[in-house]
């Protein structure tokens, strides 16, 4: 089993419901085991700023899938949730990104790990530090917690809801 970290975001439609559905779809897949889910954060849009606020979270999972197979699974979930992408960095119902995968570095046309923009994004690092405080950023020797401490711009990211995810699953299954 390999360990991977994902970032999930939504800023269109019922944002919380879409995040939950994405996690549920991943959890139902036999090659993926979800280990940890961060709180939900409400975040100011980065890049294209004239768009609605996002909800963002991070998850830690174990998987037998290769990085490319995991990416295909994420694309499937995005399609299932009728991801609409109106413009680059613009509003979307759901966005799933691979941040880290088992300490490896990958640079291909379709997949880059670590995610190339993760270190600049407080909306990624703050949730990620909840689920991966002791993990080491690939190629370096500092932990993600230290990476976060060194990141100066933590503005525009507010905790929105702490969810007891076990409870949330138990309710949706009953
Ligand atoms: N680590 C990664 N996780 C997810 N997709 C990736 C990754 N590296 C490269 N990609 C590629 O990026 C493509 C475009 O992704 P997407 O449309 O979600 O970008 P974006 O969310 O608008 O911007 P950003 O990449 O800055 O988050 C995907 O189809 C995928 O092939
Ligand atoms: N706050 C926030 N801003 C963004 C986000 C996101 O998930 N949250 N995703 C983007 C493209 O991946 C661009 N900008």
Short mmCIF file of C-alpha atoms and ligand atoms in Angstrom, two decimals:
data_model
loop_
_atom_site.label_atom_id
_atom_site.label_comp_id
_atom_site.label_asym_id
_atom_site.label_seq_id
_atom_site.Cartn_x
_atom_site.Cartn_y
_atom_site.Cartn_z
CA UNK A 1 0.00 0.00 0.00
CA UNK A 2 1.21 3.49 -0.84
CA UNK A 3 0.32 6.73 0.96
CA UNK A 4 -1.08 9.66 -0.97
CA UNK A 5 -2.42 13.08 -0.05
CA UNK A 6 -5.15 14.81 -2.01
CA UNK A 7 -6.59 18.31 -2.04
CA UNK A 8 -10.30 18.68 -2.80
CA UNK A 9 -12.07 21.96 -3.57
CA UNK A 10 -15.49 23.21 -4.64
CA UNK A 11 -16.97 26.66 -5.28
CA UNK A 12 -20.17 25.92 -7.25
CA UNK A 13 -23.44 24.33 -6.18
CA UNK A 14 -23.83 22.66 -2.78
CA UNK A 15 -20.14 22.79 -1.93
CA UNK A 16 -20.23 20.73 1.26
CA UNK A 17 -22.39 18.02 -0.32
CA UNK A 18 -20.03 17.82 -3.32
CA UNK A 19 -16.98 17.42 -1.07
CA UNK A 20 -18.75 14.65 0.85
CA UNK A 21 -19.84 12.88 -2.33
CA UNK A 22 -16.30 12.97 -3.71
CA UNK A 23 -14.92 11.45 -0.52
CA UNK A 24 -17.66 8.84 -0.45
CA UNK A 25 -16.94 7.81 -4.05
CA UNK A 26 -13.24 7.41 -3.25
CA UNK A 27 -14.01 5.49 -0.04
CA UNK A 28 -16.26 3.03 -1.89
CA UNK A 29 -13.48 2.14 -4.30
CA UNK A 30 -11.79 -1.13 -3.34
CA UNK A 31 -8.24 0.03 -4.13
CA UNK A 32 -8.45 3.09 -1.85
CA UNK A 33 -8.60 3.35 1.93
CA UNK A 34 -9.18 6.79 3.38
CA UNK A 35 -7.11 7.29 6.52
CA UNK A 36 -7.65 10.91 7.54
CA UNK A 37 -9.81 13.84 6.50
CA UNK A 38 -9.06 17.43 7.51
CA UNK A 39 -11.58 20.03 8.65
CA UNK A 40 -13.35 21.94 5.93
CA UNK A 41 -11.91 25.41 5.28
CA UNK A 42 -13.55 28.32 3.51
CA UNK A 43 -10.99 30.05 1.34
CA UNK A 44 -10.67 33.18 -0.75
CA UNK A 45 -10.24 32.34 -4.45
CA UNK A 46 -6.61 32.40 -5.59
CA UNK A 47 -5.55 33.13 -9.18
CA UNK A 48 -8.85 34.27 -10.60
CA UNK A 49 -10.21 36.29 -7.67
CA UNK A 50 -13.65 37.38 -8.96
CA UNK A 51 -15.36 34.07 -8.24
CA UNK A 52 -17.19 32.57 -5.24
CA UNK A 53 -15.40 31.44 -2.08
CA UNK A 54 -14.14 27.85 -2.10
CA UNK A 55 -14.49 25.07 0.42
CA UNK A 56 -11.22 23.13 0.60
CA UNK A 57 -10.00 20.10 2.52
CA UNK A 58 -7.20 17.54 2.39
CA UNK A 59 -7.24 13.77 2.80
CA UNK A 60 -4.67 11.09 3.49
CA UNK A 61 -5.27 7.75 1.83
CA UNK A 62 -3.67 4.37 1.29
CA UNK A 63 -3.85 2.84 -2.16
CA UNK A 64 -2.60 0.02 -4.34
CA UNK A 65 -3.12 2.22 -7.42
CA UNK A 66 -0.16 3.68 -9.29
CA UNK A 67 -0.01 7.51 -9.43
CA UNK A 68 -1.46 7.57 -12.98
CA UNK A 69 -4.21 5.09 -12.07
CA UNK A 70 -5.07 7.23 -9.04
CA UNK A 71 -5.27 10.31 -11.30
CA UNK A 72 -7.67 8.42 -13.62
CA UNK A 73 -9.83 7.54 -10.63
CA UNK A 74 -9.91 11.22 -9.60
CA UNK A 75 -10.99 12.18 -13.11
CA UNK A 76 -13.77 9.58 -12.92
CA UNK A 77 -15.03 11.06 -9.66
CA UNK A 78 -14.89 14.57 -11.18
CA UNK A 79 -16.99 13.34 -14.11
CA UNK A 80 -19.44 11.56 -11.83
CA UNK A 81 -19.99 14.85 -10.02
CA UNK A 82 -20.43 16.62 -13.34
CA UNK A 83 -17.39 18.77 -12.93
CA UNK A 84 -17.74 21.89 -14.95
CA UNK A 85 -14.68 23.94 -15.73
CA UNK A 86 -15.67 27.27 -17.17
CA UNK A 87 -12.19 28.78 -17.35
CA UNK A 88 -8.71 28.02 -16.09
CA UNK A 89 -8.57 28.54 -12.33
CA UNK A 90 -12.24 29.56 -12.52
CA UNK A 91 -15.33 28.21 -10.71
CA UNK A 92 -15.79 24.43 -10.48
CA UNK A 93 -18.18 22.02 -8.82
CA UNK A 94 -15.31 19.80 -7.75
CA UNK A 95 -11.55 19.64 -8.15
CA UNK A 96 -9.39 16.76 -6.98
CA UNK A 97 -5.60 17.08 -7.04
CA UNK A 98 -2.85 14.69 -6.02
CA UNK A 99 -0.45 16.60 -3.75
CA UNK A 100 2.00 13.90 -2.70
CA UNK A 101 2.39 10.19 -3.44
CA UNK A 102 4.63 8.06 -1.26
CA UNK A 103 7.54 10.51 -1.33
CA UNK A 104 8.05 10.24 -5.09
CA UNK A 105 8.66 12.96 -7.69
CA UNK A 106 7.00 12.57 -11.09
CA UNK A 107 7.07 14.93 -14.06
CA UNK A 108 5.04 13.84 -17.06
CA UNK A 109 2.74 15.67 -19.49
CA UNK A 110 -0.36 14.66 -17.54
CA UNK A 111 0.89 14.31 -13.99
CA UNK A 112 3.26 16.23 -11.76
CA UNK A 113 3.95 15.17 -8.17
CA UNK A 114 4.45 16.94 -5.82
CA UNK A 115 1.69 19.18 -7.15
CA UNK A 116 3.69 22.04 -8.70
CA UNK A 117 1.75 24.87 -7.03
CA UNK A 118 1.09 23.34 -3.61
CA UNK A 119 3.80 25.22 -1.71
CA UNK A 120 2.37 28.60 -2.71
CA UNK A 121 -1.18 27.75 -1.72
CA UNK A 122 -2.29 28.30 1.86
CA UNK A 123 -5.66 26.71 0.91
CA UNK A 124 -3.69 23.50 0.26
CA UNK A 125 -1.03 23.66 2.99
CA UNK A 126 -3.25 24.50 5.95
CA UNK A 127 -5.66 21.54 5.52
CA UNK A 128 -2.73 19.31 4.52
CA UNK A 129 -0.84 20.11 7.71
CA UNK A 130 -3.79 18.72 9.69
CA UNK A 131 -3.48 15.29 8.07
CA UNK A 132 0.29 15.16 7.36
CA UNK A 133 2.16 17.15 10.00
CA UNK A 134 5.20 14.86 10.14
CA UNK A 135 5.55 13.92 6.51
CA UNK A 136 8.61 15.16 4.71
CA UNK A 137 8.34 17.17 1.51
CA UNK A 138 10.08 15.14 -1.25
CA UNK A 139 13.67 16.04 -1.98
CA UNK A 140 13.98 18.11 1.17
CA UNK A 141 14.51 17.44 4.81
CA UNK A 142 11.81 19.56 6.38
CA UNK A 143 8.38 18.41 7.46
CA UNK A 144 5.18 19.78 5.99
CA UNK A 145 4.50 21.36 9.36
CA UNK A 146 7.76 23.34 9.01
CA UNK A 147 6.88 24.20 5.39
CA UNK A 148 3.62 25.67 6.65
CA UNK A 149 5.31 27.61 9.47
CA UNK A 150 7.64 29.18 6.91
CA UNK A 151 4.78 30.17 4.63
CA UNK A 152 4.09 33.79 5.40
CA UNK A 153 0.77 34.28 3.65
CA UNK A 154 -1.84 32.35 5.60
CA UNK A 155 -4.58 34.86 4.90
CA UNK A 156 -7.88 34.02 3.26
CA UNK A 157 -8.20 30.54 4.81
CA UNK A 158 -10.69 30.12 7.64
CA UNK A 159 -11.87 26.99 9.34
CA UNK A 160 -15.48 26.51 8.21
CA UNK A 161 -16.57 23.24 9.78
CA UNK A 162 -15.00 20.46 11.77
CA UNK A 163 -16.77 17.29 10.74
CA UNK A 164 -16.80 14.05 12.66
CA UNK A 165 -16.37 12.04 9.50
CA UNK A 166 -17.01 8.64 11.11
CA UNK A 167 -20.29 9.99 12.32
CA UNK A 168 -21.06 11.47 8.91
CA UNK A 169 -20.47 8.09 7.21
CA UNK A 170 -22.50 6.22 9.80
CA UNK A 171 -25.44 8.54 9.14
CA UNK A 172 -25.20 8.34 5.36
CA UNK A 173 -25.09 4.53 5.47
CA UNK A 174 -28.14 4.15 7.72
N1 LIG B 1 -0.73 16.35 -9.21
C1 LIG B 1 -1.77 16.48 -10.03
N2 LIG B 1 -3.05 16.27 -9.59
C2 LIG B 1 -4.10 16.42 -10.44
N3 LIG B 1 -3.99 16.74 -11.75
C3 LIG B 1 -2.75 16.96 -12.22
C4 LIG B 1 -1.60 16.84 -11.39
N4 LIG B 1 -0.48 17.10 -12.15
C5 LIG B 1 -0.93 17.38 -13.38
N5 LIG B 1 -2.28 17.29 -13.45
C6 LIG B 1 -3.02 17.53 -14.67
O1 LIG B 1 -3.62 18.79 -14.64
C7 LIG B 1 -4.74 18.76 -15.52
C8 LIG B 1 -5.61 19.96 -15.28
O2 LIG B 1 -6.10 19.94 -14.00
P1 LIG B 1 -7.15 21.00 -13.52
O3 LIG B 1 -8.07 21.40 -14.62
O4 LIG B 1 -7.79 20.42 -12.28
O5 LIG B 1 -6.24 22.25 -13.17
P2 LIG B 1 -6.67 23.40 -12.25
O6 LIG B 1 -7.26 22.75 -11.01
O7 LIG B 1 -7.53 24.37 -12.99
O8 LIG B 1 -5.34 24.14 -11.87
P3 LIG B 1 -4.19 23.69 -10.86
O9 LIG B 1 -3.48 22.56 -11.54
O10 LIG B 1 -3.38 24.92 -10.72
O11 LIG B 1 -4.84 23.24 -9.56
C9 LIG B 1 -5.36 17.41 -15.19
O12 LIG B 1 -6.14 16.92 -16.23
C10 LIG B 1 -4.16 16.53 -14.93
O13 LIG B 1 -3.80 15.77 -16.04
N1 LIG B 2 -9.22 29.23 -2.65
C1 LIG B 2 -9.01 28.47 -3.73
N2 LIG B 2 -8.57 29.03 -4.86
C2 LIG B 2 -8.34 28.26 -5.95
C3 LIG B 2 -8.58 26.86 -5.91
C4 LIG B 2 -9.06 26.29 -4.71
O1 LIG B 2 -9.30 25.06 -4.61
N3 LIG B 2 -9.25 27.12 -3.64
N4 LIG B 2 -8.30 26.12 -7.01
C5 LIG B 2 -7.80 26.65 -8.10
C6 LIG B 2 -7.44 25.80 -9.25
O2 LIG B 2 -7.04 24.57 -8.89
C7 LIG B 2 -7.58 28.09 -8.24
N5 LIG B 2 -7.87 28.84 -7.07
#
